[in-house]
Tab-separated table of C-alpha atoms and ligand atoms in Angstrom:
chain	number	residue	atom	x	y	z
A	1	MET	CA	-16.661	-72.213	24.007
A	2	ASP	CA	-13.718	-72.954	22.008
A	3	SER	CA	-12.788	-69.947	19.992
A	4	LYS	CA	-10.500	-71.268	17.054
A	5	LYS	CA	-13.796	-73.395	16.171
A	6	VAL	CA	-16.441	-70.849	15.957
A	7	VAL	CA	-19.211	-71.072	13.804
A	8	ILE	CA	-21.415	-67.588	12.347
A	9	GLY	CA	-24.503	-68.372	12.106
A	10	THR	CA	-28.413	-67.058	11.766
A	11	LEU	CA	-31.833	-68.256	10.815
A	12	GLY	CA	-32.109	-67.859	6.809
A	13	SER	CA	-34.171	-64.910	6.121
A	14	HIS	CA	-34.776	-61.189	6.623
A	15	SER	CA	-31.094	-60.018	7.115
A	16	ALA	CA	-29.147	-63.447	7.112
A	17	LEU	CA	-27.101	-62.814	3.969
A	18	GLN	CA	-25.444	-59.816	4.714
A	19	ILE	CA	-25.021	-61.228	8.440
A	20	LEU	CA	-22.800	-64.506	6.323
A	21	LYS	CA	-21.764	-62.388	3.838
A	22	GLY	CA	-19.474	-60.184	6.415
A	23	ALA	CA	-18.871	-63.258	8.427
A	24	LYS	CA	-16.920	-65.254	5.147
A	25	ASP	CA	-15.012	-61.924	4.643
A	26	GLU	CA	-13.488	-61.669	7.611
A	27	GLY	CA	-12.493	-65.223	7.524
A	28	PHE	CA	-15.339	-67.521	9.759
A	29	PRO	CA	-17.382	-70.790	7.835
A	30	THR	CA	-21.063	-69.746	7.853
A	31	LEU	CA	-24.433	-71.730	8.554
A	32	ILE	CA	-27.806	-70.417	8.251
A	33	VAL	CA	-30.824	-73.201	9.468
A	34	THR	CA	-33.808	-72.037	7.115
A	35	ILE	CA	-36.995	-73.624	6.318
A	36	PRO	CA	-37.724	-75.875	2.623
A	37	LYS	CA	-39.128	-72.806	0.707
A	38	HIS	CA	-35.575	-70.814	0.880
A	39	LYS	CA	-33.393	-73.887	0.968
A	40	GLU	CA	-32.218	-73.823	-2.096
A	41	PHE	CA	-32.286	-70.240	-2.900
A	42	TYR	CA	-29.606	-70.233	-0.059
A	43	LYS	CA	-27.754	-73.131	-1.267
A	44	THR	CA	-26.502	-70.923	-4.297
A	45	PHE	CA	-24.419	-68.886	-2.080
A	46	GLN	CA	-20.577	-69.539	-1.789
A	47	PHE	CA	-20.539	-67.868	1.154
A	48	ILE	CA	-22.485	-70.377	3.525
A	49	ASP	CA	-20.868	-73.361	4.449
A	50	GLU	CA	-23.533	-75.451	5.329
A	51	VAL	CA	-27.923	-75.196	4.889
A	52	ILE	CA	-29.610	-76.810	7.693
A	53	CYS	CA	-33.217	-77.247	7.107
A	54	ILE	CA	-36.206	-77.346	9.833
A	55	ASP	CA	-39.816	-77.368	8.905
A	56	SER	CA	-40.390	-74.180	10.990
A	57	PHE	CA	-38.739	-71.094	12.115
A	58	SER	CA	-40.894	-72.234	15.164
A	59	GLU	CA	-38.602	-75.757	15.568
A	60	PHE	CA	-35.676	-73.434	15.766
A	61	PRO	CA	-35.317	-74.195	19.490
A	62	SER	CA	-34.927	-78.631	18.531
A	63	ILE	CA	-31.687	-77.699	17.127
A	64	GLU	CA	-30.024	-75.771	19.529
A	65	ASN	CA	-28.103	-79.037	21.151
A	66	GLU	CA	-26.075	-78.996	17.420
A	67	LEU	CA	-25.080	-75.985	17.620
A	68	ILE	CA	-24.102	-75.656	21.123
A	69	LYS	CA	-21.836	-78.946	19.944
A	70	ARG	CA	-20.837	-76.958	16.764
A	71	CYS	CA	-19.609	-74.241	18.986
A	72	VAL	CA	-21.980	-72.354	16.696
A	73	ILE	CA	-22.834	-68.030	17.652
A	74	LEU	CA	-26.468	-67.286	16.956
A	75	ILE	CA	-26.663	-63.340	15.090
A	76	PRO	CA	-30.224	-62.426	16.345
A	77	HIS	CA	-32.366	-60.243	13.826
A	78	GLY	CA	-35.992	-59.636	12.740
A	79	SER	CA	-36.805	-62.874	12.383
A	80	TYR	CA	-36.086	-64.190	15.763
A	81	VAL	CA	-38.529	-62.213	17.292
A	82	ALA	CA	-41.053	-62.645	15.177
A	83	TYR	CA	-40.944	-66.134	14.791
A	84	LEU	CA	-40.056	-66.939	18.121
A	85	GLY	CA	-41.423	-65.239	19.882
A	86	PHE	CA	-40.071	-63.857	23.196
A	87	GLU	CA	-39.674	-66.233	25.333
A	88	LYS	CA	-38.683	-69.208	23.551
A	89	ASN	CA	-35.472	-66.752	22.163
A	90	LYS	CA	-34.484	-66.129	25.501
A	91	ASN	CA	-34.161	-69.190	27.233
A	92	MET	CA	-32.449	-70.387	24.062
A	93	LYS	CA	-28.914	-71.618	25.834
A	94	VAL	CA	-27.021	-71.164	22.363
A	95	LYS	CA	-24.194	-68.428	22.532
A	96	TYR	CA	-26.504	-65.257	21.088
A	97	PHE	CA	-24.145	-62.044	19.615
A	98	GLY	CA	-26.034	-59.611	22.208
A	99	ASN	CA	-27.309	-58.834	25.826
A	100	LYS	CA	-30.599	-60.454	26.333
A	101	ASN	CA	-31.731	-58.530	29.720
A	102	VAL	CA	-32.032	-55.452	26.925
A	103	LEU	CA	-34.993	-57.793	25.330
A	104	ASP	CA	-36.834	-56.695	28.427
A	105	TRP	CA	-36.952	-53.475	27.675
A	106	GLU	CA	-37.668	-53.902	24.167
A	107	SER	CA	-40.240	-55.453	23.786
A	108	ASP	CA	-42.220	-53.309	25.929
A	109	ARG	CA	-43.565	-50.509	25.067
A	110	ASP	CA	-43.941	-49.321	28.601
A	111	LYS	CA	-39.997	-50.101	29.695
A	112	GLN	CA	-39.054	-48.600	26.119
A	113	LYS	CA	-41.160	-45.345	26.726
A	114	GLU	CA	-38.991	-45.268	30.091
A	115	TRP	CA	-35.703	-46.043	28.503
A	116	LEU	CA	-35.709	-43.713	25.385
A	117	SER	CA	-37.081	-40.752	28.110
A	118	THR	CA	-33.971	-41.796	30.479
A	119	ALA	CA	-32.174	-40.787	27.494
A	120	ARG	CA	-33.963	-37.357	26.857
A	121	ILE	CA	-35.356	-38.855	23.719
A	122	ASN	CA	-37.705	-36.752	21.943
A	123	MET	CA	-40.628	-39.280	21.580
A	124	PRO	CA	-44.374	-38.566	19.833
A	125	LYS	CA	-46.875	-38.146	22.791
A	126	GLN	CA	-49.061	-41.325	24.284
A	127	TYR	CA	-52.263	-41.623	25.712
A	128	GLU	CA	-54.299	-43.636	27.935
A	129	LEU	CA	-58.143	-43.640	26.162
A	130	ASN	CA	-60.207	-40.247	28.380
A	131	ASP	CA	-56.834	-38.346	27.681
A	132	ASP	CA	-57.213	-35.402	25.868
A	133	ILE	CA	-56.091	-36.255	22.750
A	134	SER	CA	-54.955	-34.626	20.360
A	135	PHE	CA	-55.808	-36.606	16.294
A	136	PRO	CA	-54.761	-38.262	14.456
A	137	VAL	CA	-53.759	-40.895	16.490
A	138	ILE	CA	-51.960	-44.168	15.202
A	139	VAL	CA	-52.610	-47.859	17.412
A	140	LYS	CA	-49.420	-50.141	17.490
A	141	SER	CA	-49.499	-53.748	18.932
A	142	HIS	CA	-46.634	-54.604	21.465
A	143	GLY	CA	-43.440	-56.307	20.049
A	144	ALA	CA	-42.372	-56.331	16.411
A	145	ALA	CA	-45.156	-56.532	14.553
A	146	GLY	CA	-43.089	-54.958	11.364
A	147	GLY	CA	-46.444	-51.978	11.237
A	148	ASN	CA	-49.080	-55.358	11.055
A	149	GLY	CA	-52.161	-54.053	12.126
A	150	TYR	CA	-51.846	-50.744	13.192
A	151	PHE	CA	-53.990	-48.268	12.583
A	152	LEU	CA	-54.913	-44.100	12.521
A	153	ALA	CA	-58.018	-42.346	14.151
A	154	ASN	CA	-58.292	-39.052	13.942
A	155	ASP	CA	-61.603	-38.469	16.358
A	156	MET	CA	-63.043	-40.141	19.182
A	157	THR	CA	-65.842	-42.034	18.020
A	158	GLU	CA	-63.403	-43.467	15.185
A	159	LEU	CA	-60.673	-44.407	17.756
A	160	LYS	CA	-62.913	-46.772	20.334
A	161	GLU	CA	-64.521	-48.035	17.815
A	162	LYS	CA	-61.445	-49.792	16.235
A	163	ILE	CA	-60.264	-50.512	19.512
A	164	SER	CA	-63.269	-52.579	20.810
A	165	THR	CA	-62.076	-54.156	17.556
A	166	PHE	CA	-58.457	-54.291	18.120
A	167	GLU	CA	-57.131	-57.970	17.875
A	168	HIS	CA	-53.945	-57.283	20.319
A	169	LYS	CA	-54.607	-56.812	24.241
A	170	LYS	CA	-51.635	-55.003	24.402
A	171	TYR	CA	-51.678	-51.513	22.325
A	172	VAL	CA	-50.222	-47.408	21.984
A	173	ILE	CA	-51.441	-44.760	20.971
A	174	GLN	CA	-49.507	-42.440	19.956
A	175	GLN	CA	-49.661	-38.927	18.565
A	176	TYR	CA	-49.675	-39.763	14.742
A	177	ILE	CA	-46.494	-37.130	13.001
A	178	VAL	CA	-46.772	-36.382	9.496
A	179	GLY	CA	-42.929	-36.146	8.585
A	180	VAL	CA	-40.161	-37.601	6.578
A	181	ASN	CA	-38.941	-41.250	8.603
A	182	LEU	CA	-35.460	-42.046	8.453
A	183	TYR	CA	-34.331	-45.139	9.994
A	184	VAL	CA	-30.514	-44.509	11.821
A	185	HIS	CA	-28.588	-47.689	11.795
A	186	TYR	CA	-25.681	-47.331	15.036
A	187	PHE	CA	-23.333	-49.690	16.089
A	188	TYR	CA	-22.000	-49.726	19.627
A	189	SER	CA	-18.922	-51.239	20.055
A	190	PRO	CA	-17.790	-52.982	24.188
A	191	LEU	CA	-14.849	-53.381	23.029
A	192	THR	CA	-14.047	-50.052	22.492
A	193	LYS	CA	-16.321	-48.511	23.992
A	194	ARG	CA	-17.101	-46.913	20.549
A	195	LEU	CA	-20.802	-45.562	18.811
A	196	GLU	CA	-20.513	-45.581	14.568
A	197	ILE	CA	-23.768	-44.530	12.224
A	198	MET	CA	-23.066	-47.242	9.674
A	199	SER	CA	-26.132	-46.102	7.692
A	200	MET	CA	-29.757	-45.435	7.890
A	201	ASP	CA	-32.394	-46.727	5.257
A	202	ARG	CA	-36.730	-45.299	4.784
A	203	ARG	CA	-39.172	-47.828	4.480
A	204	TYR	CA	-41.481	-48.753	1.861
A	205	GLU	CA	-44.678	-49.745	3.141
A	206	THR	CA	-48.187	-51.125	1.560
A	207	ASN	CA	-50.057	-49.877	1.776
A	208	VAL	CA	-49.743	-46.208	3.175
A	209	ASP	CA	-46.883	-45.404	1.059
A	210	SER	CA	-48.820	-45.813	-2.443
A	211	LEU	CA	-52.516	-43.827	-0.889
A	212	GLY	CA	-50.981	-40.872	-2.733
A	213	LYS	CA	-50.650	-41.425	-5.724
A	214	ILE	CA	-54.374	-41.778	-6.152
A	215	PRO	CA	-56.313	-38.037	-5.827
A	216	HIS	CA	-57.833	-36.993	-2.751
A	217	ASP	CA	-61.575	-36.968	-4.704
A	218	ILE	CA	-61.077	-40.435	-4.985
A	219	GLN	CA	-59.529	-40.838	-1.751
A	220	LYS	CA	-62.706	-40.093	-0.168
A	221	GLU	CA	-64.437	-42.156	-1.867
A	222	ILE	CA	-63.300	-45.874	-1.289
A	223	HIS	CA	-62.003	-45.492	1.839
A	224	ILE	CA	-59.098	-47.405	2.885
A	225	ASN	CA	-57.523	-48.009	5.986
A	226	PRO	CA	-54.274	-47.322	5.540
A	227	SER	CA	-51.849	-50.380	6.454
A	228	TYR	CA	-47.760	-50.060	7.574
A	229	VAL	CA	-46.849	-53.498	6.199
A	230	VAL	CA	-42.393	-53.296	4.808
A	231	VAL	CA	-42.217	-54.315	1.322
A	232	GLY	CA	-38.468	-52.702	1.378
A	233	ASN	CA	-36.156	-50.240	2.090
A	234	SER	CA	-34.346	-47.337	-0.049
A	235	GLU	CA	-31.854	-45.428	0.880
A	236	LEU	CA	-31.087	-41.424	2.106
A	237	VAL	CA	-28.587	-39.702	3.658
A	238	LEU	CA	-29.186	-36.770	5.973
A	239	ARG	CA	-28.431	-33.041	5.787
A	240	GLU	CA	-24.620	-33.192	7.324
A	241	GLY	CA	-26.080	-30.761	9.825
A	242	MET	CA	-28.302	-33.181	10.892
A	243	LEU	CA	-26.023	-35.869	12.094
A	244	SER	CA	-24.810	-34.382	15.108
A	245	LYS	CA	-28.237	-35.120	16.545
A	246	ALA	CA	-28.290	-38.729	15.528
A	247	TYR	CA	-24.774	-39.259	16.947
A	248	GLU	CA	-25.937	-37.738	20.318
A	249	MET	CA	-28.963	-39.517	20.384
A	250	GLY	CA	-27.693	-42.737	19.961
A	251	ARG	CA	-25.030	-42.141	22.811
A	252	ASP	CA	-27.694	-41.229	24.730
A	253	VAL	CA	-29.429	-44.744	24.322
A	254	ILE	CA	-26.653	-46.932	25.201
A	255	GLU	CA	-25.517	-44.255	28.347
A	256	ALA	CA	-29.149	-45.088	29.668
A	257	SER	CA	-29.799	-48.617	29.021
A	258	LYS	CA	-26.028	-49.244	31.060
A	259	LYS	CA	-28.444	-47.646	33.894
A	260	LEU	CA	-31.624	-49.375	33.027
A	261	VAL	CA	-30.566	-52.511	32.027
A	262	ASP	CA	-27.688	-54.051	33.704
A	263	LYS	CA	-23.893	-52.509	33.277
A	264	ARG	CA	-23.258	-54.192	30.413
A	265	GLY	CA	-26.086	-52.294	28.416
A	266	LEU	CA	-26.667	-52.084	24.826
A	267	TYR	CA	-24.275	-53.141	22.581
A	268	GLY	CA	-23.581	-54.793	18.993
A	269	PRO	CA	-26.324	-52.903	16.075
A	270	PHE	CA	-29.395	-51.355	16.770
A	271	CYS	CA	-31.348	-48.918	15.105
A	272	LEU	CA	-33.304	-45.384	15.573
A	273	GLU	CA	-36.730	-45.197	14.429
A	274	THR	CA	-37.537	-41.657	13.588
A	275	ILE	CA	-39.786	-38.886	12.187
A	276	ILE	CA	-38.552	-35.769	11.147
A	277	THR	CA	-40.900	-32.990	10.796
A	278	PRO	CA	-39.792	-29.437	9.603
A	279	ASP	CA	-38.657	-28.000	12.774
A	280	GLN	CA	-35.461	-30.367	12.159
A	281	ASN	CA	-36.619	-32.718	15.150
A	282	PHE	CA	-36.548	-35.677	14.721
A	283	HIS	CA	-39.494	-38.123	16.552
A	284	VAL	CA	-38.250	-41.779	17.742
A	285	MET	CA	-40.908	-43.727	17.327
A	286	GLU	CA	-39.099	-46.543	17.916
A	287	ILE	CA	-35.581	-48.507	18.841
A	288	SER	CA	-34.444	-52.213	17.601
A	289	CYS	CA	-32.154	-53.581	19.790
A	290	ARG	CA	-30.939	-56.149	16.852
A	291	ILE	CA	-29.172	-55.283	13.086
A	292	VAL	CA	-32.082	-54.486	11.320
A	293	ALA	CA	-32.983	-55.228	7.151
A	294	GLY	CA	-32.867	-51.537	6.195
A	295	THR	CA	-28.595	-52.551	6.746
A	296	ASN	CA	-29.370	-54.689	3.481
A	297	LEU	CA	-29.362	-52.060	1.198
A	298	TYR	CA	-25.043	-51.169	2.533
A	299	ILE	CA	-24.250	-55.077	2.094
A	300	ASN	CA	-21.076	-53.058	0.013
A	301	GLY	CA	-20.527	-50.602	2.523
A	302	SER	CA	-22.406	-46.993	3.222
A	303	ALA	CA	-21.624	-43.856	2.733
A	304	TYR	CA	-21.140	-42.688	6.676
A	305	SER	CA	-19.427	-47.096	6.586
A	306	TRP	CA	-17.334	-45.547	4.403
A	307	LEU	CA	-15.966	-42.508	6.540
A	308	ASN	CA	-14.696	-45.119	9.235
A	309	TYR	CA	-13.539	-47.809	6.913
A	310	ASN	CA	-11.659	-47.795	3.838
A	311	GLU	CA	-13.083	-51.390	3.012
A	312	PRO	CA	-16.796	-52.522	2.311
A	313	MET	CA	-18.050	-52.763	5.703
A	314	SER	CA	-21.896	-53.953	5.678
A	315	THR	CA	-22.953	-53.971	9.320
A	316	GLY	CA	-23.019	-57.692	9.583
A	317	ARG	CA	-19.640	-57.498	8.308
A	318	ARG	CA	-18.948	-55.338	11.798
A	319	ILE	CA	-21.114	-57.956	13.786
A	320	ALA	CA	-18.099	-60.447	12.096
A	321	ARG	CA	-14.751	-57.973	13.046
A	322	GLU	CA	-16.336	-57.188	16.677
A	323	ILE	CA	-15.997	-61.055	17.268
A	324	LYS	CA	-12.861	-61.754	15.731
A	325	LYS	CA	-11.507	-58.976	17.495
A	326	ALA	CA	-12.823	-60.108	20.757
A	327	ILE	CA	-11.560	-63.959	20.055
A	328	LYS	CA	-7.928	-62.460	19.477
A	329	GLU	CA	-8.285	-60.357	23.403
A	330	ASN	CA	-9.425	-63.066	25.077
A	331	GLU	CA	-12.634	-60.941	25.930
A	332	LEU	CA	-15.320	-63.338	23.677
A	333	ASP	CA	-17.675	-63.398	27.037
A	334	LEU	CA	-18.345	-59.661	26.851
A	335	LEU	CA	-20.377	-59.652	23.381
A	336	LEU	CA	-22.244	-63.259	24.104
A	337	ASP	CA	-25.316	-64.122	26.505
B	401	AMP	P1	-39.075	-62.140	7.349
B	401	AMP	O1	-38.876	-62.669	8.207
B	401	AMP	O2	-38.628	-61.587	5.904
B	401	AMP	O3	-40.681	-62.202	7.979
B	401	AMP	O4	-39.233	-60.899	8.850
B	401	AMP	C1	-39.036	-60.565	10.081
B	401	AMP	C2	-39.439	-59.554	10.682
B	401	AMP	O5	-38.142	-58.953	10.289
B	401	AMP	C3	-40.781	-59.309	9.672
B	401	AMP	O6	-41.651	-58.996	10.785
B	401	AMP	C4	-40.376	-57.713	9.791
B	401	AMP	O7	-41.160	-56.581	11.065
B	401	AMP	C5	-39.126	-57.646	9.643
B	401	AMP	N1	-38.120	-57.186	8.597
B	401	AMP	C6	-38.470	-57.451	7.297
B	401	AMP	N2	-37.653	-57.359	6.219
B	401	AMP	C7	-37.621	-55.949	6.653
B	401	AMP	C8	-37.515	-54.734	5.866
B	401	AMP	N3	-37.393	-55.150	4.362
B	401	AMP	N4	-37.969	-53.790	6.552
B	401	AMP	C9	-38.016	-53.514	8.390
B	401	AMP	N5	-38.410	-54.828	8.880
B	401	AMP	C10	-37.901	-55.749	7.923
B	402	AMP	P1	-42.847	-48.912	13.878
B	402	AMP	O1	-43.518	-50.105	14.301
B	402	AMP	O2	-43.198	-48.941	15.153
B	402	AMP	O3	-41.873	-48.862	13.286
B	402	AMP	O4	-44.547	-48.188	13.073
B	402	AMP	C1	-44.433	-48.660	11.479
B	402	AMP	C2	-44.769	-47.837	10.488
B	402	AMP	O5	-45.729	-46.957	10.833
B	402	AMP	C3	-43.463	-46.403	10.945
B	402	AMP	O6	-42.716	-47.055	9.895
B	402	AMP	C4	-44.702	-45.784	10.524
B	402	AMP	O7	-45.059	-45.116	9.157
B	402	AMP	C5	-45.813	-45.797	10.914
B	402	AMP	N1	-45.909	-45.120	12.372
B	402	AMP	C6	-45.067	-45.249	13.589
B	402	AMP	N2	-45.545	-44.593	14.357
B	402	AMP	C7	-45.236	-43.495	14.136
B	402	AMP	C8	-46.659	-42.328	14.449
B	402	AMP	N3	-46.130	-41.670	15.743
B	402	AMP	N4	-46.612	-41.096	13.611
B	402	AMP	C9	-46.229	-41.498	12.180
B	402	AMP	N5	-46.662	-42.173	11.126
B	402	AMP	C10	-45.619	-44.126	12.957
């Protein structure tokens, strides 16, 4: 790849605006691949140099030769996983920001559990159907489903009944933790070996976050099953006394990945999805190994990025800055797969 011709590209959804604004602020040409319904919208932004339209996101691999010719570096985000699927994502040959070997460990919940346990991260208890289960539990399918299709069960009868009609064959049964949800956004630089907390968010999930607005008497009558589909994100800063623990969890996950995945391990942006209980303990539900959409709150930087940079620094811009540094130091191979 000719590093002087690098174009930063991504799929048009999820966090594409943040990624491409950041790339343009760092001086790169930018390109977006999107579907007809979003095309006009993305064309309104001056920092996007080119909009390529395909009929559906799953057709993305069909234009990969064109992207390779154009020296595009793809920045992956949640839509890659959601719409391309694991195999297509792995098999694409366009230069990709990140270590694709991490995908095997992220997409399989058993491997993810092994990874987080190796990092000594506290997780909600996981059960098999014939275990002595302490209820309530949440049942979750494998893969990034954005909370889609999860369900809660409060006793064994309800659990067995709901599992018998569950459309997903691979799932986990997890202890349901009552606490504050906090998503911590990190960036690990393979060039400087430095870890940063970039920002944090909470999610707004429908309909579970609205159930509390209904008086208990009515809740009991109408039997609404909570669903966890994310529709937006809001800001939160963490009690400062808990920040060092959040940092250490990120550090330990990186160290464990270097042992389990390969020598390069996880790098770039990632997120630990936590629930914090009244004893101020973090319970980590999941790890996302790429930019998460909660970072969209901070296109102009966050309270935490401001501590490290005296300029607006989104996660999208931080990625572009890493690529720029790697080009300058002739180390681009360290960042790409
Ligand atoms: P989309 O392209 O908007 O359908 O997003 C692709 C995937 O990214 C979804 O399946 C969600 O899992 C995740 N996602 C999208 N937007 C958000 C958000 N605001 N917060 C958290 N996750 C999100
Ligand atoms: P996830 O797909 O793991 O990000 O989960 C989506 C949403 O489901 C989270 O944001 C939580 O609201 C909820 N959730 C997942 N796992 C748990 C758990 N073990 N305890 C409580 N809530 C959970």
